[in-house]
Short mmCIF file of C-alpha atoms and ligand atoms in Angstrom, two decimals:
data_model
loop_
_atom_site.label_atom_id
_atom_site.label_comp_id
_atom_site.label_asym_id
_atom_site.label_seq_id
_atom_site.Cartn_x
_atom_site.Cartn_y
_atom_site.Cartn_z
CA UNK A 1 -5.76 12.26 -6.44
CA UNK A 2 -8.37 9.57 -6.36
CA UNK A 3 -7.66 8.90 -2.78
CA UNK A 4 -8.08 12.54 -1.80
CA UNK A 5 -11.55 12.86 -3.24
CA UNK A 6 -12.46 9.58 -1.62
CA UNK A 7 -11.29 10.62 1.80
CA UNK A 8 -13.21 13.87 1.64
CA UNK A 9 -16.28 11.84 0.78
CA UNK A 10 -15.61 9.58 3.71
CA UNK A 11 -15.27 12.61 5.92
CA UNK A 12 -18.63 13.94 4.80
CA UNK A 13 -20.65 10.79 5.36
CA UNK A 14 -20.07 10.30 9.10
CA UNK A 15 -20.65 14.03 9.57
CA UNK A 16 -24.20 13.88 8.26
CA UNK A 17 -24.83 10.78 10.33
CA UNK A 18 -23.54 12.26 13.51
CA UNK A 19 -25.69 15.37 13.30
CA UNK A 20 -28.90 13.38 13.03
CA UNK A 21 -27.69 10.72 15.44
CA UNK A 22 -26.55 13.38 17.87
CA UNK A 23 -30.11 14.69 17.97
CA UNK A 24 -31.52 11.21 18.44
CA UNK A 25 -29.04 10.40 21.17
CA UNK A 26 -29.89 13.57 23.03
CA UNK A 27 -33.50 12.45 22.95
CA UNK A 28 -32.76 8.89 23.96
CA UNK A 29 -30.49 9.98 26.79
CA UNK A 30 -33.40 11.94 28.22
CA UNK A 31 -35.64 8.91 27.99
CA UNK A 32 -33.31 6.11 28.99
CA UNK A 33 -31.05 5.76 32.03
CA UNK A 34 -28.15 4.71 29.80
CA UNK A 35 -26.45 7.70 28.21
CA UNK A 36 -25.27 7.91 24.63
CA UNK A 37 -22.28 6.22 23.07
CA UNK A 38 -21.54 3.51 25.62
CA UNK A 39 -22.84 -0.01 25.47
CA UNK A 40 -23.89 -0.08 21.85
CA UNK A 41 -22.07 0.12 18.54
CA UNK A 42 -25.19 0.94 16.53
CA UNK A 43 -24.44 4.68 16.13
CA UNK A 44 -20.96 3.92 14.77
CA UNK A 45 -21.32 0.67 12.82
CA UNK A 46 -20.03 2.53 9.76
CA UNK A 47 -16.49 2.05 11.10
CA UNK A 48 -16.75 -1.73 10.62
CA UNK A 49 -16.56 -3.61 7.33
CA UNK A 50 -20.14 -4.57 6.44
CA UNK A 51 -21.25 -2.91 9.71
CA UNK A 52 -20.10 -6.10 11.43
CA UNK A 53 -17.99 -5.67 14.62
CA UNK A 54 -15.43 -8.41 15.41
CA UNK A 55 -16.82 -11.45 17.17
CA UNK A 56 -15.08 -13.25 20.00
CA UNK A 57 -14.66 -10.81 22.92
CA UNK A 58 -17.11 -9.24 25.31
CA UNK A 59 -16.61 -5.67 26.43
CA UNK A 60 -18.10 -2.22 26.58
CA UNK A 61 -18.65 -0.69 23.12
CA UNK A 62 -17.69 2.97 22.86
CA UNK A 63 -18.62 5.09 19.87
CA UNK A 64 -15.75 7.53 20.11
CA UNK A 65 -17.24 11.00 20.03
CA UNK A 66 -15.29 14.22 19.93
CA UNK A 67 -16.68 17.70 19.25
CA UNK A 68 -20.11 16.12 18.78
CA UNK A 69 -19.05 13.83 15.94
CA UNK A 70 -18.16 10.18 15.81
CA UNK A 71 -14.61 9.33 14.76
CA UNK A 72 -14.08 5.61 15.44
CA UNK A 73 -15.23 2.71 17.60
CA UNK A 74 -13.61 0.96 20.57
CA UNK A 75 -14.45 -2.18 22.50
CA UNK A 76 -13.36 -1.31 26.03
CA UNK A 77 -12.68 -3.50 29.04
CA UNK A 78 -13.71 -1.76 32.23
CA UNK A 79 -11.95 -4.40 34.36
CA UNK A 80 -8.67 -3.95 32.50
CA UNK A 81 -9.10 -0.18 31.95
CA UNK A 82 -7.81 -0.69 28.45
CA UNK A 83 -9.39 -1.32 25.05
CA UNK A 84 -9.72 -4.78 23.50
CA UNK A 85 -9.63 -3.16 20.08
CA UNK A 86 -10.29 0.04 18.17
CA UNK A 87 -11.84 0.05 14.68
CA UNK A 88 -11.56 2.88 12.18
CA UNK A 89 -11.51 3.81 8.52
CA UNK A 90 -8.06 4.74 7.25
CA UNK A 91 -7.62 8.10 5.54
CA UNK A 92 -4.40 9.51 4.15
CA UNK A 93 -2.44 11.48 6.78
CA UNK A 94 -1.61 15.11 6.15
CA UNK A 95 0.64 17.40 8.13
CA UNK A 96 2.48 16.63 11.31
CA UNK A 97 1.30 14.76 14.36
CA UNK A 98 -1.06 16.93 16.44
CA UNK A 99 -0.15 18.17 19.89
CA UNK A 100 -1.08 15.60 22.51
CA UNK A 101 -4.14 16.59 24.47
CA UNK A 102 -5.13 13.47 26.38
CA UNK A 103 -8.78 12.93 27.02
CA UNK A 104 -11.08 10.70 29.05
CA UNK A 105 -14.68 9.57 28.67
CA UNK A 106 -17.08 10.94 31.30
CA UNK A 107 -19.83 8.59 30.15
CA UNK A 108 -17.91 5.57 31.52
CA UNK A 109 -18.26 7.12 34.99
CA UNK A 110 -21.61 8.85 34.66
CA UNK A 111 -24.27 7.46 32.39
CA UNK A 112 -25.92 10.87 32.00
CA UNK A 113 -22.82 12.33 30.34
CA UNK A 114 -23.31 13.22 26.69
CA UNK A 115 -20.64 10.88 25.32
CA UNK A 116 -18.07 13.41 24.17
CA UNK A 117 -14.51 12.76 25.31
CA UNK A 118 -13.03 15.66 27.30
CA UNK A 119 -9.45 16.74 28.09
CA UNK A 120 -8.02 15.78 31.47
CA UNK A 121 -7.89 18.76 33.86
CA UNK A 122 -4.52 20.45 34.14
CA UNK A 123 -2.78 19.60 37.46
CA UNK A 124 -3.11 20.43 40.29
CA UNK A 125 -6.78 20.22 39.35
CA UNK A 126 -7.85 16.59 39.68
CA UNK A 127 -10.15 14.40 37.71
CA UNK A 128 -13.23 13.12 39.54
CA UNK A 129 -12.72 9.92 41.58
CA UNK A 130 -15.54 8.18 39.66
CA UNK A 131 -13.53 8.71 36.48
CA UNK A 132 -10.42 7.26 38.14
CA UNK A 133 -12.42 4.15 39.07
CA UNK A 134 -13.93 3.70 35.63
CA UNK A 135 -10.92 4.09 33.31
CA UNK A 136 -7.20 4.70 32.97
CA UNK A 137 -5.98 8.19 33.87
CA UNK A 138 -2.73 10.07 33.25
CA UNK A 139 -1.26 9.02 36.62
CA UNK A 140 -1.43 5.37 35.60
CA UNK A 141 1.14 5.94 32.87
CA UNK A 142 3.32 8.51 34.65
CA UNK A 143 6.45 6.89 36.13
CA UNK A 144 5.66 3.57 34.49
CA UNK A 145 8.04 1.82 32.08
CA UNK A 146 5.39 1.86 29.34
CA UNK A 147 4.34 4.47 26.80
CA UNK A 148 0.77 5.30 25.85
CA UNK A 149 0.35 3.17 22.73
CA UNK A 150 -2.45 4.22 20.37
CA UNK A 151 -4.48 1.38 18.86
CA UNK A 152 -6.01 3.79 16.35
CA UNK A 153 -3.01 6.00 15.50
CA UNK A 154 -3.44 9.69 14.75
CA UNK A 155 -1.24 9.27 11.68
CA UNK A 156 -3.84 7.14 9.92
CA UNK A 157 -6.18 10.10 9.44
CA UNK A 158 -6.61 13.17 7.27
CA UNK A 159 -9.12 15.16 9.30
CA UNK A 160 -7.66 17.08 12.27
CA UNK A 161 -10.60 16.14 14.49
CA UNK A 162 -10.18 12.47 13.57
CA UNK A 163 -6.57 12.84 14.70
CA UNK A 164 -7.33 14.70 17.93
CA UNK A 165 -9.96 12.09 18.78
CA UNK A 166 -7.34 9.32 18.92
CA UNK A 167 -5.82 10.93 22.02
CA UNK A 168 -8.22 9.31 24.44
CA UNK A 169 -6.84 6.86 26.98
CA UNK A 170 -9.67 4.48 26.04
CA UNK A 171 -7.81 4.04 22.71
CA UNK A 172 -4.50 3.39 24.45
CA UNK A 173 -2.66 0.42 25.95
CA UNK A 174 0.64 0.20 27.85
CA UNK A 175 3.17 -0.31 25.07
CA UNK A 176 6.94 -0.61 25.40
CA UNK A 177 8.87 2.20 23.73
CA UNK A 178 10.84 -0.43 21.83
CA UNK A 179 7.62 -1.49 20.11
CA UNK A 180 5.89 1.89 19.89
CA UNK A 181 8.92 3.67 18.38
CA UNK A 182 10.27 0.60 16.61
CA UNK A 183 8.72 -2.26 14.63
CA UNK A 184 5.13 -1.31 15.49
CA UNK A 185 5.67 2.22 14.13
CA UNK A 186 7.16 0.66 10.98
CA UNK A 187 4.06 -1.51 10.61
CA UNK A 188 1.79 1.53 10.89
CA UNK A 189 3.85 3.31 8.22
CA UNK A 190 3.89 0.31 5.94
CA UNK A 191 0.12 -0.14 6.22
CA UNK A 192 -0.32 3.56 5.51
CA UNK A 193 1.88 3.44 2.40
CA UNK A 194 0.23 0.29 1.03
CA UNK A 195 -3.28 1.60 1.54
CA UNK A 196 -2.44 4.99 0.01
CA UNK A 197 -0.89 3.40 -3.02
CA UNK A 198 -3.24 0.50 -3.72
CA UNK A 199 -6.52 0.75 -1.81
CA UNK A 200 -9.13 2.42 -4.01
CA UNK A 201 -12.10 2.26 -1.66
CA UNK A 202 -12.58 2.13 2.10
CA UNK A 203 -9.91 0.48 4.20
CA UNK A 204 -11.34 -0.82 7.46
CA UNK A 205 -8.72 -1.30 10.16
CA UNK A 206 -9.05 -3.08 13.49
CA UNK A 207 -6.20 -3.02 16.00
CA UNK A 208 -6.29 -4.82 19.31
CA UNK A 209 -4.42 -6.65 22.04
CA UNK A 210 -3.54 -10.18 23.04
CA UNK A 211 -3.48 -10.36 26.84
CA UNK A 212 -0.97 -12.40 28.83
CA UNK A 213 -2.21 -15.82 29.85
CA UNK A 214 -2.06 -14.50 33.40
CA UNK A 215 -2.75 -10.75 33.53
CA UNK A 216 0.00 -8.26 34.27
CA UNK A 217 -0.70 -4.72 35.38
CA UNK A 218 0.93 -1.31 35.09
CA UNK A 219 3.04 -0.68 38.20
CA UNK A 220 1.50 -3.90 39.64
CA UNK A 221 -1.50 -1.83 40.69
CA UNK A 222 -4.20 -4.13 39.33
CA UNK A 223 -5.71 -1.19 37.44
CA UNK A 224 -4.41 -1.06 33.87
CA UNK A 225 -3.67 -4.36 32.12
CA UNK A 226 -0.54 -4.75 29.98
CA UNK A 227 -0.93 -6.61 26.69
CA UNK A 228 1.59 -9.27 25.73
CA UNK A 229 1.07 -8.59 22.01
CA UNK A 230 -0.65 -6.07 19.77
CA UNK A 231 -2.39 -7.14 16.59
CA UNK A 232 -3.74 -5.27 13.62
CA UNK A 233 -5.67 -6.17 10.47
CA UNK A 234 -7.21 -4.33 7.57
CA UNK A 235 -9.81 -5.12 4.94
CA UNK A 236 -9.84 -3.24 1.64
CA UNK A 237 -12.10 -4.89 -0.93
CA UNK A 238 -11.59 -2.40 -3.73
CA UNK A 239 -7.89 -2.36 -4.58
CA UNK A 240 -5.65 -1.77 -7.54
CA UNK A 241 -5.03 -4.69 -9.84
CA UNK A 242 -1.54 -3.41 -10.54
CA UNK A 243 -0.16 -4.67 -7.25
CA UNK A 244 3.56 -5.33 -7.26
CA UNK A 245 4.38 -8.98 -6.77
CA UNK A 246 5.75 -8.32 -3.28
CA UNK A 247 2.34 -7.05 -2.17
CA UNK A 248 -0.01 -9.66 -3.61
CA UNK A 249 -0.47 -11.14 -0.12
CA UNK A 250 -1.49 -7.79 1.34
CA UNK A 251 -4.89 -7.40 -0.37
CA UNK A 252 -7.78 -7.54 0.19
CA UNK A 253 -6.76 -8.25 3.79
CA UNK A 254 -3.60 -8.14 5.81
CA UNK A 255 -2.76 -8.86 9.42
CA UNK A 256 0.14 -8.73 11.85
CA UNK A 257 1.05 -9.45 15.46
CA UNK A 258 3.69 -7.45 17.32
CA UNK A 259 5.62 -8.33 20.45
CA UNK A 260 5.28 -6.05 23.48
CA UNK A 261 7.62 -8.06 25.68
CA UNK A 262 11.12 -9.20 24.69
CA UNK A 263 10.79 -12.09 27.14
CA UNK A 264 7.80 -13.67 25.41
CA UNK A 265 8.40 -17.07 23.82
CA UNK A 266 8.90 -17.12 20.06
CA UNK A 267 6.01 -19.38 19.03
CA UNK A 268 3.78 -16.56 17.86
CA UNK A 269 6.38 -14.00 16.77
CA UNK A 270 10.04 -14.99 16.35
CA UNK A 271 12.79 -12.57 17.33
CA UNK A 272 15.33 -11.22 14.89
CA UNK A 273 18.52 -11.28 17.01
CA UNK A 274 20.29 -8.77 14.74
CA UNK A 275 18.15 -5.75 15.60
CA UNK A 276 19.45 -2.69 17.44
CA UNK A 277 19.31 -3.05 21.20
CA UNK A 278 16.54 -0.44 21.64
CA UNK A 279 14.11 -2.48 19.55
CA UNK A 280 15.45 -5.99 20.14
CA UNK A 281 12.63 -8.42 20.91
CA UNK A 282 9.80 -6.18 19.67
CA UNK A 283 9.36 -7.78 16.26
CA UNK A 284 6.18 -7.65 14.23
CA UNK A 285 5.16 -10.68 12.20
CA UNK A 286 2.91 -10.15 9.17
CA UNK A 287 0.50 -13.01 8.53
CA UNK A 288 -2.70 -13.84 6.65
CA UNK A 289 -5.93 -12.87 8.42
CA UNK A 290 -6.97 -16.51 9.15
CA UNK A 291 -3.63 -17.09 10.90
CA UNK A 292 -4.21 -14.07 13.13
CA UNK A 293 -7.69 -15.36 13.93
CA UNK A 294 -6.24 -18.71 14.92
CA UNK A 295 -3.85 -17.09 17.41
CA UNK A 296 -6.66 -14.94 18.79
CA UNK A 297 -8.86 -18.01 19.19
CA UNK A 298 -6.09 -19.85 21.04
CA UNK A 299 -5.51 -17.07 23.57
CA UNK A 300 -9.12 -15.94 23.97
CA UNK A 301 -10.37 -19.51 24.10
CA UNK A 302 -13.25 -18.82 21.74
CA UNK A 303 -13.72 -18.59 17.95
CA UNK A 304 -12.64 -15.15 16.82
CA UNK A 305 -13.66 -13.28 13.66
CA UNK A 306 -12.15 -9.91 12.86
CA UNK A 307 -13.98 -9.16 9.59
CA UNK A 308 -17.27 -10.31 8.12
CA UNK A 309 -16.58 -13.51 6.14
CA UNK A 310 -12.86 -12.86 6.53
CA UNK A 311 -13.11 -9.85 4.21
CA UNK A 312 -14.03 -12.11 1.31
CA UNK A 313 -16.80 -9.94 -0.17
CA UNK A 314 -20.51 -9.96 0.51
C1 LIG Y 1 6.46 10.10 39.82
O1 LIG Y 1 7.72 10.04 40.46
C2 LIG Y 1 8.08 11.26 41.12
C3 LIG Y 1 9.50 11.10 41.63
O2 LIG Y 1 9.65 9.89 42.31
C4 LIG Y 1 7.06 11.53 42.25
O3 LIG Y 1 7.37 12.74 42.88
C5 LIG Y 1 5.67 11.62 41.64
O4 LIG Y 1 4.70 11.75 42.66
C6 LIG Y 1 5.33 10.38 40.84
N1 LIG Y 1 4.06 10.57 40.17
C7 LIG Y 1 3.17 9.60 40.02
C8 LIG Y 1 1.88 9.98 39.34
O5 LIG Y 1 3.36 8.45 40.36
C1 LIG Y 2 -13.38 1.27 -6.61
O1 LIG Y 2 -12.87 2.56 -6.36
C2 LIG Y 2 -12.82 3.39 -7.52
C3 LIG Y 2 -12.12 4.67 -7.13
O2 LIG Y 2 -12.73 5.27 -6.05
C4 LIG Y 2 -14.23 3.60 -8.04
O3 LIG Y 2 -14.20 4.36 -9.23
C5 LIG Y 2 -14.89 2.24 -8.31
O4 LIG Y 2 -16.24 2.43 -8.67
C6 LIG Y 2 -14.81 1.33 -7.10
N1 LIG Y 2 -15.24 0.01 -7.45
C7 LIG Y 2 -16.13 -0.68 -6.73
C8 LIG Y 2 -16.44 -2.05 -7.20
O5 LIG Y 2 -16.66 -0.22 -5.73
C1 LIG Y 3 12.72 -9.84 31.02
O1 LIG Y 3 13.33 -10.73 31.95
C2 LIG Y 3 14.42 -10.16 32.65
C3 LIG Y 3 15.06 -11.26 33.46
O2 LIG Y 3 14.08 -12.00 34.16
C4 LIG Y 3 13.94 -8.98 33.49
O3 LIG Y 3 15.00 -8.37 34.17
C5 LIG Y 3 13.27 -7.95 32.57
O4 LIG Y 3 12.70 -6.91 33.35
C6 LIG Y 3 12.18 -8.62 31.74
N1 LIG Y 3 11.70 -7.65 30.77
C7 LIG Y 3 10.42 -7.36 30.63
C8 LIG Y 3 10.10 -6.35 29.58
O5 LIG Y 3 9.53 -7.85 31.30
#
């Protein structure tokens, strides 16, 4: 009950913002050479706890816009044609997973574009070559041994447009089916259940990648980088004080790292050898937020902060 009224409130707030901001952006895109929604998180800072995006990686900020409204935020790597992370506010899922309509972001190719994501053309019609240069396209994933793994999953949202908006390839990384349909899906479900049951206010989620020490690429084409691990963390400051004992470590923050390669060493995430073959080697290890930040710092080679003051309150 409480959660429902909260999520409808959450739905309403970004809506008001995006109407006014949409008008402003239209104006600013006429005045400035740089179009809306790329290069700056300021129109979508509401998707970050304390309006504070993670610190530690450089990339291209994308305020993810669909049907003229913002839905979440992504830090994108143009060189890797994959996101570093996506950040969103969790809302309780309703109904079944929407039909997949994959979209791309014209503004990565053409700065004059208005910043709304658009569906890929239906073959044989082809997407513009400038788009192919600037981001991942459907052909990158077709015939590869990887699935399109959402960082921001459609099943963490109430609003149908919030769900549809997750189907942009800028929110997607090459993810093994064993992870995507296995332990990583279980993590997403577990997070969803915990937040529904015990988070009373906003739950800010950030989900990202840990690259290989030496990059690997889809189909060895040097276009779309494959992550060695996925990570995810949430921050929910306002939570129920009736937490079961088993969940006292999961509030106000929680984090996890998941394997995307069964051949990775076991220093970061150990392997449970008793799993079914289809998901063997794709384990997810829950951990406290500071532990995640330590692993991110080691691989990225720079101090890494996911949430303002480690979600400790303002
Ligand atoms: C996928 O493989 C099929 C069969 O080998 C081939 O005809 C098709 O062109 C390939 N498509 C892409 C996008 O690589
Ligand atoms: C926590 O959430 C509940 C339910 O939405 C609300 O009544 C309460 O005021 C919130 N507390 C704080 C400190 O924000
Ligand atoms: C793991 O290593 C084996 C043996 O080198 C190789 O055949 C397999 O393709 C590798 N798996 C992945 C997911 O890279």
